[in-house]
Coordinates of C-alpha atoms in Angstrom, one line a residue:
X1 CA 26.4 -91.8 208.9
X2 CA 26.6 -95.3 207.6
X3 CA 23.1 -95.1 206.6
X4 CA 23.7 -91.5 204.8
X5 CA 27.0 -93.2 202.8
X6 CA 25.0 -96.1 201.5
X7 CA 22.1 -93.6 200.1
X8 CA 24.5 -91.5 198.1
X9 CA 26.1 -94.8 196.9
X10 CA 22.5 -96.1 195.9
X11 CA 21.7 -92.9 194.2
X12 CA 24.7 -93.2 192.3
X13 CA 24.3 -96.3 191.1
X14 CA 21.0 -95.7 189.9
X15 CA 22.1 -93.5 187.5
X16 CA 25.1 -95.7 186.4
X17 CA 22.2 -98.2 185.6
X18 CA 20.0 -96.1 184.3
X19 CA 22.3 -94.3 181.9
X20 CA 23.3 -97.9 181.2
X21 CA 19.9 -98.8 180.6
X22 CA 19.3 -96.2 178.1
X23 CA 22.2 -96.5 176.2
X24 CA 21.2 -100.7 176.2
X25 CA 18.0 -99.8 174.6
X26 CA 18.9 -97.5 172.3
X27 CA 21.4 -99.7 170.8
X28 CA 19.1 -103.1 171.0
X29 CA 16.8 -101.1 169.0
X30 CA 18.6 -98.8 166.6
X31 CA 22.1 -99.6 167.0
X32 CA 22.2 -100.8 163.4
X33 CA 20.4 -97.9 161.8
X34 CA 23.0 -95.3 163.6
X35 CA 26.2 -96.9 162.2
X36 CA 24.7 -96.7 158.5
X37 CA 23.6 -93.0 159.3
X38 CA 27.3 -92.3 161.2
X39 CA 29.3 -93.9 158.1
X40 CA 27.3 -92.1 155.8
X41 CA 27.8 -88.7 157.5
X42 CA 32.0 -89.3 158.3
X43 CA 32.3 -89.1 154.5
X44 CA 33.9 -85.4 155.4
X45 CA 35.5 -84.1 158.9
X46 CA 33.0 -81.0 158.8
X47 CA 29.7 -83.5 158.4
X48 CA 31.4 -86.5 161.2
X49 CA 31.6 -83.6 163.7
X50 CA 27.5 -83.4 163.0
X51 CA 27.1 -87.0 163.2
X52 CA 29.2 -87.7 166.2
X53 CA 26.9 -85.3 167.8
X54 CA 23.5 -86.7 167.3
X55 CA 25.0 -90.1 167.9
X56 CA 26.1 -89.4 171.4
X57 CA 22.9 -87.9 172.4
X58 CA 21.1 -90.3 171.0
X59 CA 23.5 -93.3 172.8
X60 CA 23.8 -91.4 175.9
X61 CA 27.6 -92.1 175.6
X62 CA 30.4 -90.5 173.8
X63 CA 32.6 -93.2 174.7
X64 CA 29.9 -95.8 172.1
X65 CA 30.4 -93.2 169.6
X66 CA 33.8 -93.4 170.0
X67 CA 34.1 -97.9 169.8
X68 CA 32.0 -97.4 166.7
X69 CA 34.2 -94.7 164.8
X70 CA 37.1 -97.4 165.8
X71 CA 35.5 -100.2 164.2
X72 CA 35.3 -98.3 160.8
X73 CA 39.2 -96.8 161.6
X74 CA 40.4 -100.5 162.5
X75 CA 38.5 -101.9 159.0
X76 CA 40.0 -98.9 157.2
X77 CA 36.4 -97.5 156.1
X78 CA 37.6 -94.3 158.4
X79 CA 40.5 -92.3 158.1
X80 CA 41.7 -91.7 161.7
X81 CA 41.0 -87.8 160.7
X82 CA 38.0 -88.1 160.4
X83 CA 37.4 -90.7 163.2
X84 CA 39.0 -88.1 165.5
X85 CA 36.4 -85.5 164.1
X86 CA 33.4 -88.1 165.0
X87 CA 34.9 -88.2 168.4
X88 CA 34.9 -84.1 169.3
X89 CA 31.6 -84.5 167.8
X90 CA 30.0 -87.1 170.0
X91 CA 32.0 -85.0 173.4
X92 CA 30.2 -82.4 172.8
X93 CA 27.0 -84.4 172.2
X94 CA 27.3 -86.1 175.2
X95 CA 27.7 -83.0 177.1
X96 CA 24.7 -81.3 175.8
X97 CA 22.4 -84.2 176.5
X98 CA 23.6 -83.6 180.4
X99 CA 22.0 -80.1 180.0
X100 CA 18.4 -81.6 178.8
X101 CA 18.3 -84.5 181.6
X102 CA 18.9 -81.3 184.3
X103 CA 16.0 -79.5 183.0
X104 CA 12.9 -79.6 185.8
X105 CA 10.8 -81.9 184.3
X106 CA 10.4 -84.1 187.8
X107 CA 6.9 -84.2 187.3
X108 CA 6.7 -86.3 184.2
X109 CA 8.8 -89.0 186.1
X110 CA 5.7 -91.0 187.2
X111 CA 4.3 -91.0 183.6
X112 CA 7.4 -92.0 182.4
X113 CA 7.8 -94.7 184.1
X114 CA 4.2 -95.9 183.5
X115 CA 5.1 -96.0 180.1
X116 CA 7.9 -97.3 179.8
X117 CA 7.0 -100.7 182.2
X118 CA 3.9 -100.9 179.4
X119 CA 6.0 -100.7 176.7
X120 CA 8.3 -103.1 177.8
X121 CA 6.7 -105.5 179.2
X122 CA 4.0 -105.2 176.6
X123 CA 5.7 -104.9 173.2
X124 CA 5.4 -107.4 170.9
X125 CA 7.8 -106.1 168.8
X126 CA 11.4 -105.5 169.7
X127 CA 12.0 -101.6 168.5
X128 CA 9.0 -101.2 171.2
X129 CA 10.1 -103.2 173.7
X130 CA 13.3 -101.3 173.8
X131 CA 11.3 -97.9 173.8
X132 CA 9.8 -99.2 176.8
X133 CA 13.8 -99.6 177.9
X134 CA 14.5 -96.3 177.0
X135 CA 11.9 -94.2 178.2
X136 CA 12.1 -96.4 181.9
X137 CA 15.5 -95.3 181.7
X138 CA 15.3 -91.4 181.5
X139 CA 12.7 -91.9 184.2
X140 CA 15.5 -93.4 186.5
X141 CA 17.7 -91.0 185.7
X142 CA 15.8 -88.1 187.1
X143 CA 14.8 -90.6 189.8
X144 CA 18.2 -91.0 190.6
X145 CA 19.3 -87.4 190.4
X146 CA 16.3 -86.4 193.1
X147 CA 17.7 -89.4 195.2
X148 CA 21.5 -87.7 195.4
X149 CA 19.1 -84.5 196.0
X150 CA 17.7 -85.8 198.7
X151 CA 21.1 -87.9 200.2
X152 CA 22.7 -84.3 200.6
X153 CA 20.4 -82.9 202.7
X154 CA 21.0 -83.7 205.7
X155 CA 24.7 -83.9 205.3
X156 CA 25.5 -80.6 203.9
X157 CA 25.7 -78.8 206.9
X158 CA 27.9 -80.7 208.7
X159 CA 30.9 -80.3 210.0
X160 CA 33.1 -82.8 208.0
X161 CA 31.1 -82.2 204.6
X162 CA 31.9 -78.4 205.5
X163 CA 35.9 -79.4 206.0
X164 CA 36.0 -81.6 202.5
X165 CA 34.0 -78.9 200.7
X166 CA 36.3 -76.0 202.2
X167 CA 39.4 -78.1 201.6
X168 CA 38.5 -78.4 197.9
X169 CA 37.4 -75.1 197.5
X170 CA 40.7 -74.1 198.4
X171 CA 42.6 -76.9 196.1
X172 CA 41.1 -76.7 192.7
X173 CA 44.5 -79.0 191.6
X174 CA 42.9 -81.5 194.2
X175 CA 39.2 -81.6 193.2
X176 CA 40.4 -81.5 189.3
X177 CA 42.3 -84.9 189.5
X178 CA 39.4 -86.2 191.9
X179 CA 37.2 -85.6 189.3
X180 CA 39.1 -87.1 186.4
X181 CA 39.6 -89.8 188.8
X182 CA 35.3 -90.3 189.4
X183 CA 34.8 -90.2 186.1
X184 CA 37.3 -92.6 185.0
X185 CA 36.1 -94.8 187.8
X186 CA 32.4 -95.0 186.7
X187 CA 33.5 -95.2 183.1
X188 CA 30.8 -92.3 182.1
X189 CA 31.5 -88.5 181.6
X190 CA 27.6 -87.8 181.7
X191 CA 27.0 -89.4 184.5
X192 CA 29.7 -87.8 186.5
X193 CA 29.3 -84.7 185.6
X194 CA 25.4 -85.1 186.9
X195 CA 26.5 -86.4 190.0
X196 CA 28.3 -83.3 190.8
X197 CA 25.9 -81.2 189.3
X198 CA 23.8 -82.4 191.6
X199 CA 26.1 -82.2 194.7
X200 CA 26.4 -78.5 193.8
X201 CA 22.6 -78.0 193.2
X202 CA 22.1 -79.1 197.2
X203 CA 24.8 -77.0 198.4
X204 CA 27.3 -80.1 199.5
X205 CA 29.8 -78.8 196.9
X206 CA 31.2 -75.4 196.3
X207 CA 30.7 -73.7 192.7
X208 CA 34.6 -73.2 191.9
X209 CA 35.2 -77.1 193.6
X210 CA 32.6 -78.5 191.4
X211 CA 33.6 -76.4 188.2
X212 CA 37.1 -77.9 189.4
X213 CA 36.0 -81.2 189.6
X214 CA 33.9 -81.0 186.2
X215 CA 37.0 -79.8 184.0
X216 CA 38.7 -83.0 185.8
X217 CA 36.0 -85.1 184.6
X218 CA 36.4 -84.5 181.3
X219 CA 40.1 -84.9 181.1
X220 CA 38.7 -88.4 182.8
X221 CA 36.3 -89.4 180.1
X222 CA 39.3 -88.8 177.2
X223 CA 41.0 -91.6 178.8
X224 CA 37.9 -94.0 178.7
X225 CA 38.6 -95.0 175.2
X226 CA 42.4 -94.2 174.6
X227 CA 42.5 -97.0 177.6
X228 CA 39.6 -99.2 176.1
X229 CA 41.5 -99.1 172.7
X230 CA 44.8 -99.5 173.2
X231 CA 45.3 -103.0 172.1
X232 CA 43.4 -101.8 168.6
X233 CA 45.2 -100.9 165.4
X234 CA 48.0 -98.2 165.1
X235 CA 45.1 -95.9 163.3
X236 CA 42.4 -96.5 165.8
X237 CA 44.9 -96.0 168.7
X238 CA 46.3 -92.8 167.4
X239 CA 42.1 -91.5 167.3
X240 CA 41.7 -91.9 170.5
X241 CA 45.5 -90.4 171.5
X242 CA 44.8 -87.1 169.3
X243 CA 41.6 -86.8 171.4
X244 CA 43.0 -87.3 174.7
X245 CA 45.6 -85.2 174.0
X246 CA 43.3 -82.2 172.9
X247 CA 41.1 -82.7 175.7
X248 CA 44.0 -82.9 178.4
X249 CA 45.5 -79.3 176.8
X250 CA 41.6 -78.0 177.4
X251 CA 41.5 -79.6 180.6
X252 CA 44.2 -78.3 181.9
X253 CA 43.6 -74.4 180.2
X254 CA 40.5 -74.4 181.9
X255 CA 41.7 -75.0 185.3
X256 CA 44.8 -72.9 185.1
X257 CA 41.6 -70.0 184.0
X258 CA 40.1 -71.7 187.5
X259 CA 42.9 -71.1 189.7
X260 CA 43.5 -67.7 187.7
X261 CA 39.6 -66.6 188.9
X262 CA 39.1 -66.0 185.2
X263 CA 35.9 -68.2 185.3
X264 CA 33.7 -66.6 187.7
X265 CA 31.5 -68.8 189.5
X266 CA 27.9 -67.1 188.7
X267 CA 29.3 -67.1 184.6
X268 CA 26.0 -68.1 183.8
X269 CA 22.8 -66.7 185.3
X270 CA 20.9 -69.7 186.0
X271 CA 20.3 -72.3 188.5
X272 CA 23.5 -73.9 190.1
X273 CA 22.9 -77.2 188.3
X274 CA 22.6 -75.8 185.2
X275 CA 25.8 -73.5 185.8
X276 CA 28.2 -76.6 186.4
X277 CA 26.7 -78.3 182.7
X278 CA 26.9 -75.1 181.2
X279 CA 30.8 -74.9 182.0
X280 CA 30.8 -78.6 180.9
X281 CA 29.3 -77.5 177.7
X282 CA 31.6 -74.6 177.3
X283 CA 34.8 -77.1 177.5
X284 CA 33.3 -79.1 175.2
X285 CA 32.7 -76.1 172.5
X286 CA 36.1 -74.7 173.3
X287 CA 37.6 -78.4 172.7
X288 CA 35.7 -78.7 169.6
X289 CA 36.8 -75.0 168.2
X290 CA 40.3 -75.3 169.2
X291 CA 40.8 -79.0 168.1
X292 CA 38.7 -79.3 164.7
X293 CA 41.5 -76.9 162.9
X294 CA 44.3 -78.7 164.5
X295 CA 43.3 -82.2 163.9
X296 CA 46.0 -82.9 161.7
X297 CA 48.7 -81.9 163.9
X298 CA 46.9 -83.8 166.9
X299 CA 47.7 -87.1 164.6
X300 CA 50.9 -86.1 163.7
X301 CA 51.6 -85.6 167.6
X302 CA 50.0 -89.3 168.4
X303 CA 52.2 -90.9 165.8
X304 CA 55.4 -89.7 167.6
X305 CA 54.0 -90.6 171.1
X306 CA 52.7 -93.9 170.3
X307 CA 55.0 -96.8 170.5
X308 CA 56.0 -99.7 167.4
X309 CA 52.7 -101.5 167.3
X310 CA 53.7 -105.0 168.5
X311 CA 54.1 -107.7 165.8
X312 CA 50.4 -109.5 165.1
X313 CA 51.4 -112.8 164.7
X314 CA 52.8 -112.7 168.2
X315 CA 51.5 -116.1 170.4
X316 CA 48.6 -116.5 171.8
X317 CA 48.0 -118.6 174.7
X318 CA 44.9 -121.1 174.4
X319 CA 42.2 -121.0 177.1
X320 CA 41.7 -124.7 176.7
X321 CA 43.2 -125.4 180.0
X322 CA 44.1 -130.0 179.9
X323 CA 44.2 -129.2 184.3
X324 CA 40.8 -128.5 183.9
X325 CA 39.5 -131.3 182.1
X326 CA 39.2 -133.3 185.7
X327 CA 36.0 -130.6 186.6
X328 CA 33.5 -130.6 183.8
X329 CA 32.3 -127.8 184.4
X330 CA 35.3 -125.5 184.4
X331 CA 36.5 -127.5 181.4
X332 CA 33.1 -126.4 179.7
X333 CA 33.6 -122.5 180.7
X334 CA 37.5 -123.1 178.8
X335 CA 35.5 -124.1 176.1
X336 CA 33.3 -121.6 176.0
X337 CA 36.3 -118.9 176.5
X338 CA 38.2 -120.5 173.2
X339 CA 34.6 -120.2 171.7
X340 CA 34.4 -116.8 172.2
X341 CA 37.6 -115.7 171.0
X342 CA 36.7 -118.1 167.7
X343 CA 33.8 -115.4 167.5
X344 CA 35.8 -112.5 167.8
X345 CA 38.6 -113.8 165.2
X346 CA 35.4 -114.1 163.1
X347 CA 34.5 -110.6 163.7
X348 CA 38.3 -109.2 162.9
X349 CA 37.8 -111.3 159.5
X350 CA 34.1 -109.8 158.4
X351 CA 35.1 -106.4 159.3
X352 CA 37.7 -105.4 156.5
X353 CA 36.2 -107.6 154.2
X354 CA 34.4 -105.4 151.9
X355 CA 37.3 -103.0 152.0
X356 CA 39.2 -105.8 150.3
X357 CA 36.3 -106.2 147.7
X358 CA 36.3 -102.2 147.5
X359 CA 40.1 -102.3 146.6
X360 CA 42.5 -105.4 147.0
X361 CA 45.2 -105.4 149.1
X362 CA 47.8 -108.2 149.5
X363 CA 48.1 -107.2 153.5
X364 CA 44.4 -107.3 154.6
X365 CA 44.1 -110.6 152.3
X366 CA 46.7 -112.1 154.4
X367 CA 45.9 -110.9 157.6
X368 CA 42.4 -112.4 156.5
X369 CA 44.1 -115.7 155.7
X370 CA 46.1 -116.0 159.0
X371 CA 43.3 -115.5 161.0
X372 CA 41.0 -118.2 158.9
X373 CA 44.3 -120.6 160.0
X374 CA 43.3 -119.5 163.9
X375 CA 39.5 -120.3 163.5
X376 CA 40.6 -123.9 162.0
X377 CA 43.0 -124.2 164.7
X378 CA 40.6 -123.2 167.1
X379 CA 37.4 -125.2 166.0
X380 CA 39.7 -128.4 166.0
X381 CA 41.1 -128.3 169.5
X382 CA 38.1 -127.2 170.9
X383 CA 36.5 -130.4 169.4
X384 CA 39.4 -132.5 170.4
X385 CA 39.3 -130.8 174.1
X386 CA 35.8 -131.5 174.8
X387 CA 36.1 -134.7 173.2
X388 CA 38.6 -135.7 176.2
X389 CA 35.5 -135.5 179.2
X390 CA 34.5 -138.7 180.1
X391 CA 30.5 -139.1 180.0
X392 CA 31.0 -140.9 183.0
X393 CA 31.8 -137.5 185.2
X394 CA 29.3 -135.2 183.5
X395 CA 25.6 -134.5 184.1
X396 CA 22.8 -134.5 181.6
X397 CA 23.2 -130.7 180.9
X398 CA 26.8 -130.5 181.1
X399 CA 27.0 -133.2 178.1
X400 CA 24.4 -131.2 175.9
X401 CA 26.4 -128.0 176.8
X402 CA 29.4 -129.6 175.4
X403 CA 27.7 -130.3 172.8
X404 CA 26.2 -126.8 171.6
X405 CA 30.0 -125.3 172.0
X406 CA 30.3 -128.1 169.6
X407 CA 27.7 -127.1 167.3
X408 CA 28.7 -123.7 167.7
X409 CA 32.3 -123.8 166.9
X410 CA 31.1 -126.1 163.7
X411 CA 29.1 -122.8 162.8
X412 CA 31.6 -120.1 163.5
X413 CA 34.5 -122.2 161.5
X414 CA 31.5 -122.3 158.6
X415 CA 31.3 -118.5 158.5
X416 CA 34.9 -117.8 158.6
X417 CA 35.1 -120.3 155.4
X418 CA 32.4 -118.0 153.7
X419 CA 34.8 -114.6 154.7
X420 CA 37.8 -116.2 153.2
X421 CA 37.5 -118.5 150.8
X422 CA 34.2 -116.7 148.9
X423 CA 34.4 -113.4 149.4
X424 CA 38.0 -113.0 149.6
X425 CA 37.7 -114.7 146.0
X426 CA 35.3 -112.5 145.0
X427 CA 37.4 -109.9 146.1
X428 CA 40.5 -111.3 144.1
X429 CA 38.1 -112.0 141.1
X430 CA 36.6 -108.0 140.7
X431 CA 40.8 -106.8 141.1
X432 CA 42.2 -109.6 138.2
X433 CA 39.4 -109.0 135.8
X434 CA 39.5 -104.6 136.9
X435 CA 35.6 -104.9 137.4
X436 CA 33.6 -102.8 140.0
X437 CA 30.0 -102.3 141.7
X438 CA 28.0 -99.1 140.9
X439 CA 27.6 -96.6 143.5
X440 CA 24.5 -97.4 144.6
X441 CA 25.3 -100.8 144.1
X442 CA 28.1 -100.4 147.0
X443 CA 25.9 -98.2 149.0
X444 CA 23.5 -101.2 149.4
X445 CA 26.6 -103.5 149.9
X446 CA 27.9 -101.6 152.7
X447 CA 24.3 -101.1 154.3
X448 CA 24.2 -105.2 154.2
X449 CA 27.8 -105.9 155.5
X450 CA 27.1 -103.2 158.4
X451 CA 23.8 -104.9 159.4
X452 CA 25.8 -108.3 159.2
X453 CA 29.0 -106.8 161.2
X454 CA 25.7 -105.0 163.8
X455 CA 24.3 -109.1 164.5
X456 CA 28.4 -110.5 164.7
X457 CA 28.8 -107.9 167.4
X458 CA 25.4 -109.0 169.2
X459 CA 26.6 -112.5 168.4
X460 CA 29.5 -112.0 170.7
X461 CA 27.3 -110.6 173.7
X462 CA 25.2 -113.3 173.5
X463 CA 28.0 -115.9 173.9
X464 CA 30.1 -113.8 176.6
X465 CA 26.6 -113.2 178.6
X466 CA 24.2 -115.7 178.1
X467 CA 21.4 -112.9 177.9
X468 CA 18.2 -113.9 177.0
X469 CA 16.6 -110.9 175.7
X470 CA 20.2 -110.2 173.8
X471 CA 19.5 -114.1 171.9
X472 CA 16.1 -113.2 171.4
X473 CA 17.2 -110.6 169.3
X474 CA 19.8 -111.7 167.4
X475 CA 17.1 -114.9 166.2
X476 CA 15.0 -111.8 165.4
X477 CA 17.5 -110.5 163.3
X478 CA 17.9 -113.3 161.3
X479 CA 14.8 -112.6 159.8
X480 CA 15.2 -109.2 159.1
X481 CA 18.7 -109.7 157.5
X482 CA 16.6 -112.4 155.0
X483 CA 14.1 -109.2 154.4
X484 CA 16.4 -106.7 153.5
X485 CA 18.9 -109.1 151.4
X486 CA 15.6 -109.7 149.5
X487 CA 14.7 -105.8 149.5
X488 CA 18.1 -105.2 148.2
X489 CA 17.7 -108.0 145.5
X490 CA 14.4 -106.3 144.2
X491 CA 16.5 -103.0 143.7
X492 CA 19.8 -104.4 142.0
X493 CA 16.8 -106.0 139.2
X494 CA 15.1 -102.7 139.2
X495 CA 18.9 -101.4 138.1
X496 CA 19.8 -103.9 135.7
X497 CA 15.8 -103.2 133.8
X498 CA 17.7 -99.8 133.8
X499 CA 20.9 -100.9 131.9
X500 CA 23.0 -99.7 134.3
X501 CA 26.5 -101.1 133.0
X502 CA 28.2 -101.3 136.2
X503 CA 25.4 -103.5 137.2
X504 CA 24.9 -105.7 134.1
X505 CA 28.5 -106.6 134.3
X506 CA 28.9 -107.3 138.2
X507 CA 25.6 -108.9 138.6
X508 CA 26.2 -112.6 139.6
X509 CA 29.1 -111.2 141.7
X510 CA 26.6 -108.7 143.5
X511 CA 23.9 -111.3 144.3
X512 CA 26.3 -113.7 145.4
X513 CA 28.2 -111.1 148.3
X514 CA 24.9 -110.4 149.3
X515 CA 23.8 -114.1 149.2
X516 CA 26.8 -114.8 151.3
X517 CA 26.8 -112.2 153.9
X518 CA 23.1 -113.4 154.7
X519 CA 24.7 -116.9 155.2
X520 CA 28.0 -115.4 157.4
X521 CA 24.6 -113.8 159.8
X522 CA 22.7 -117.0 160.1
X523 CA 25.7 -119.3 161.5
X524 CA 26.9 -116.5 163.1
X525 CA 23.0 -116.2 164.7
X526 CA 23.2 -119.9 165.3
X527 CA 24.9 -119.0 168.9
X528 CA 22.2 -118.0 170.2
X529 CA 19.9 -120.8 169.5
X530 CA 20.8 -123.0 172.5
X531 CA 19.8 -119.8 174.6
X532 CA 16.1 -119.6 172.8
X533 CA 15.6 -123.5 172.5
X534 CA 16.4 -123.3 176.3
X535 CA 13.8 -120.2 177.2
X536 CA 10.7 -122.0 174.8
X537 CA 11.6 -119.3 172.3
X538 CA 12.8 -121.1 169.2
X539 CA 9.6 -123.1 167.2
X540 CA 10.5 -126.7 166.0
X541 CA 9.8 -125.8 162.7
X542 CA 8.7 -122.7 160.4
X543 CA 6.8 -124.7 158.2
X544 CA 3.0 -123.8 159.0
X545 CA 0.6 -127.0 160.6
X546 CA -1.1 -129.3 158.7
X547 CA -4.6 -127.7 157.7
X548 CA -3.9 -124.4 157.4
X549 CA -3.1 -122.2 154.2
X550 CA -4.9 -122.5 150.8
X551 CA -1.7 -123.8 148.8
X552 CA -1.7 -127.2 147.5
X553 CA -1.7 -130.3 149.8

């Protein structure tokens, strides 16, 4: 029985992994490229819904969709209406992904994961490297689906897998919370929801228990990001409470219809599996339908829920512990805790930033301001904290640690001067003098400062995870910011040759947020230097060697 327990568990965590693992590729690869496409479609409700949608299939995860549409709510590039329509979207694009990976496509497993081990290990470049990532993923996926196959067999007949799936069978109220409990607990609607499809494919579960226990899951997966985002903004938090509120009042419609026998449990005329996603899709449409209309009122609802947001210049208690400073090495991980709060400060400056370009406002300037005073704070007393180990107590490699977190706080304190001292003067400049950036001119900005806030956000993975591959590719992205800053600079010439007036006037302005924004990603990127200099990854030099080239000597 033990042995039988730990095989379902495996199986399951396999395709926690492996839906992880897709969902790390796709956004390694093309994470920046689907926040420009998302912010350019959640111009209207009707178009977000769309884009929220192709996100989520394309992430593998509603729940991403949903941290990204509250990065643009919390910056105020997102109204929370339209960030709530982004959000039914991307539910209902998560569910209809679960009905491709159910298709029968076993046979293309071992190909796929031939390919994908190429690709990866392979790749050169990292967009294919993280194709390799992806594809090995959806290979472990079905992998892991056959495995759970496979773990029911020989349990399903017997008699205490008979009792639980007689005794939920009977208690739809029971399997309904179990399954918003499952879901919640693996943090991932989709891969519940296979899970128990594919408990009810072998015959361990019941049709009308696992119908049960699917509508529970997605009452589950509403509270995944109200819960991850509660500390955000008042707009952000009441996104994610209209959604969790529409999805409860589905949730629970469709189980009193359960309990009612109003959902049959042959409603669709296909294999099991596909029956228990199909009523997982049919939530989802019903959600969307009943909720699109009603969005408004859904807000309106949150606001009166939602506590007084608490005051933001409330204390905040340092991580730079002075009992720690007798062990190096716990001082060093205080250190590197203070550091990565320093980066996320950073991140809460760059955000709004170009809002404040956009259109001043006396708030956001000072909430900018406040926070610059935190990162000086911050960059001083980790400096001074450090400063206090003795060389005496420390090894070789715990002194040159201290002395990147060093390094690194220098950088982070240089990019939060860049956010508020030159861009929020640009920012102050453009609302004395009433000037203002073209259209396309500010489509090309906010492609830039999305790219830039894309790498901050990789910044902070890299410092809270040490990953390798992750600093790799934030030193990668370096260059490409330098590219397309100098792509962008070949089109704001091309529109200046055109006379374009808004252009001619803003000009120096325009070069210089671009200019600066490149500068905010390189000592932002600068955190993950220690990593590559570590791994053999980061050259001494970019200068070419002696003897080579045709230029002049």
């Amino acid at each position: 029985m033990i042995s039988l327990i730990v095989n379902m568990a495996a199986a399951v965590a396999l395709l926690l992994w492996s839906v992880r693992l897709i969902r790390t590729g796709v956004e390694r690869a093309f994470l920046s490229q689907i926040r420009r496409r998302l912010k350019a479609m959640a111009k209207r409700p009707a178009s977000a819904v769309l884009g929220g949608g192709v996100s989520a299939m394309v992430l593998q995860s509603s729940t991403a969709v949903a941290l990204i549409a509250g990065g643009f709510a919390a910056s105020g590039l997102l109204a929370p209406s339209t960030g709530l329509a982004l959000m039914l979207g991307a539910d209902l694009g998560s569910a209809l992904i679960t009905q491709v990976l159910v298709l029968p496509v076993q046979g293309i497993t071992p190909f796929l994961i031939l390919t994908g081990v190429v690709l990866f290990l392979n790749g050169k470049r990292p967009i294919v490297k993280q194709s390799g990532r992806i594809v090995l993923g959806l290979a472990l996926v079905l992998t892991s689906l056959d495995m759970i196959r496979n773990a029911t067999d020989p349990v399903r007949g017997t008699p205490f897998v008979g009792s639980l799936a007689a005794y939920l069978e009977g208690d739809l109220v029971t399997a309904f919370v179990l399954g918003a409990l499952f879901a919640w607990a693996v943090h991932s609607s989709l891969a519940a929801v296979l899970t128990i499809a594919a408990f009810a494919a072998n015959a361990a579960l019941p049709v009308p228990a696992a119908m049960a226990l699917v509508v529970g899951a997605n009452l589950g997966a509403g509270a995944i990001p109200f819960a991850l985002m509660w500390s955000a903004p008042q707009p952000v938090r009441q996104m994610v409470t209209g959604n969790l509120l529409a999805r409860g009042a589905v949730s629970l419609g469709f189980l009193v219809a359960l309990l009612g026998g109003l959902v049959p449990g042959d409603l669709f005329p296909v294999r099991v599996e596909q029956q228990i996603i199909g009523l997982h899709v049919a939530v989802n449409v019903v959600l969307l339908v009943m909720a699109f209309p009603a969005i408004g009122l859904l807000l309106r609802l949150a606001r009166r829920i939602l506590p007084v947001p608490a005051d933001p210049g409330e204390q905040r208690f340092s991580a730079l512990d002075p009992g720690s400073l007798r062990a190096p090495q716990l001082a060093l991980s205080c250190g590197q805790r203070e550091l990565l709060h320093m980066g996320e400060t950073i991140h809460a400056m760059l955000v709004p930033v170009l809002g404040l370009i956009r259109e001043w406002s006396d708030d956001t300037a000072g909430m900018i301001a406040r926070r610059e005073d935190d990162v000086d704070r911050m960059h001083f007393e980790i400096k001074i904290y450090l400063a206090r180990l003795k060389d005496s107590q420390m090894t070789e490699d715990q002194i040159r640690q201290a002395t990147d977190i060093v390094a690194m706080a220098n950088s982070l304190e240089d990019a939060g001067d860049r956010i508020s001292t030159t861009l929020v003067g640009i920012a102050d400049r453009l609302h004395k003098e009433g000037l203002g950036f073209s259209d396309t001119a500010w489509a090309d900005l906010e492609e830039f400062h999305d790219h830039v806030v894309t790498n901050t956000q990789l910044a902070l993975n890299v410092l809270m995870s040490g990953d390798v591959e992750a600093a790799r590719q934030l030193v990668a992205e370096k260059d490409s910011i330098r590219e397309e800053e100098q792509r962008l600079q070949v089109r704001h010439l091309a529109r200046l040759r055109d006379q374009d007036m808004a252009s001619v006037e803003t000009t120096n302005i325009h070069q210089e947020v671009l200019r600066v924004l490149k500068q905010i990603n390189a000592a932002l990127t600068y955190v993950a230097y220690p990593i590559a200099e570590e791994t053999g990854d980061l050259l001494a030099t970019r200068l070419a060697k002696p003897g080579f080239g045709t230029g002049r000597r």
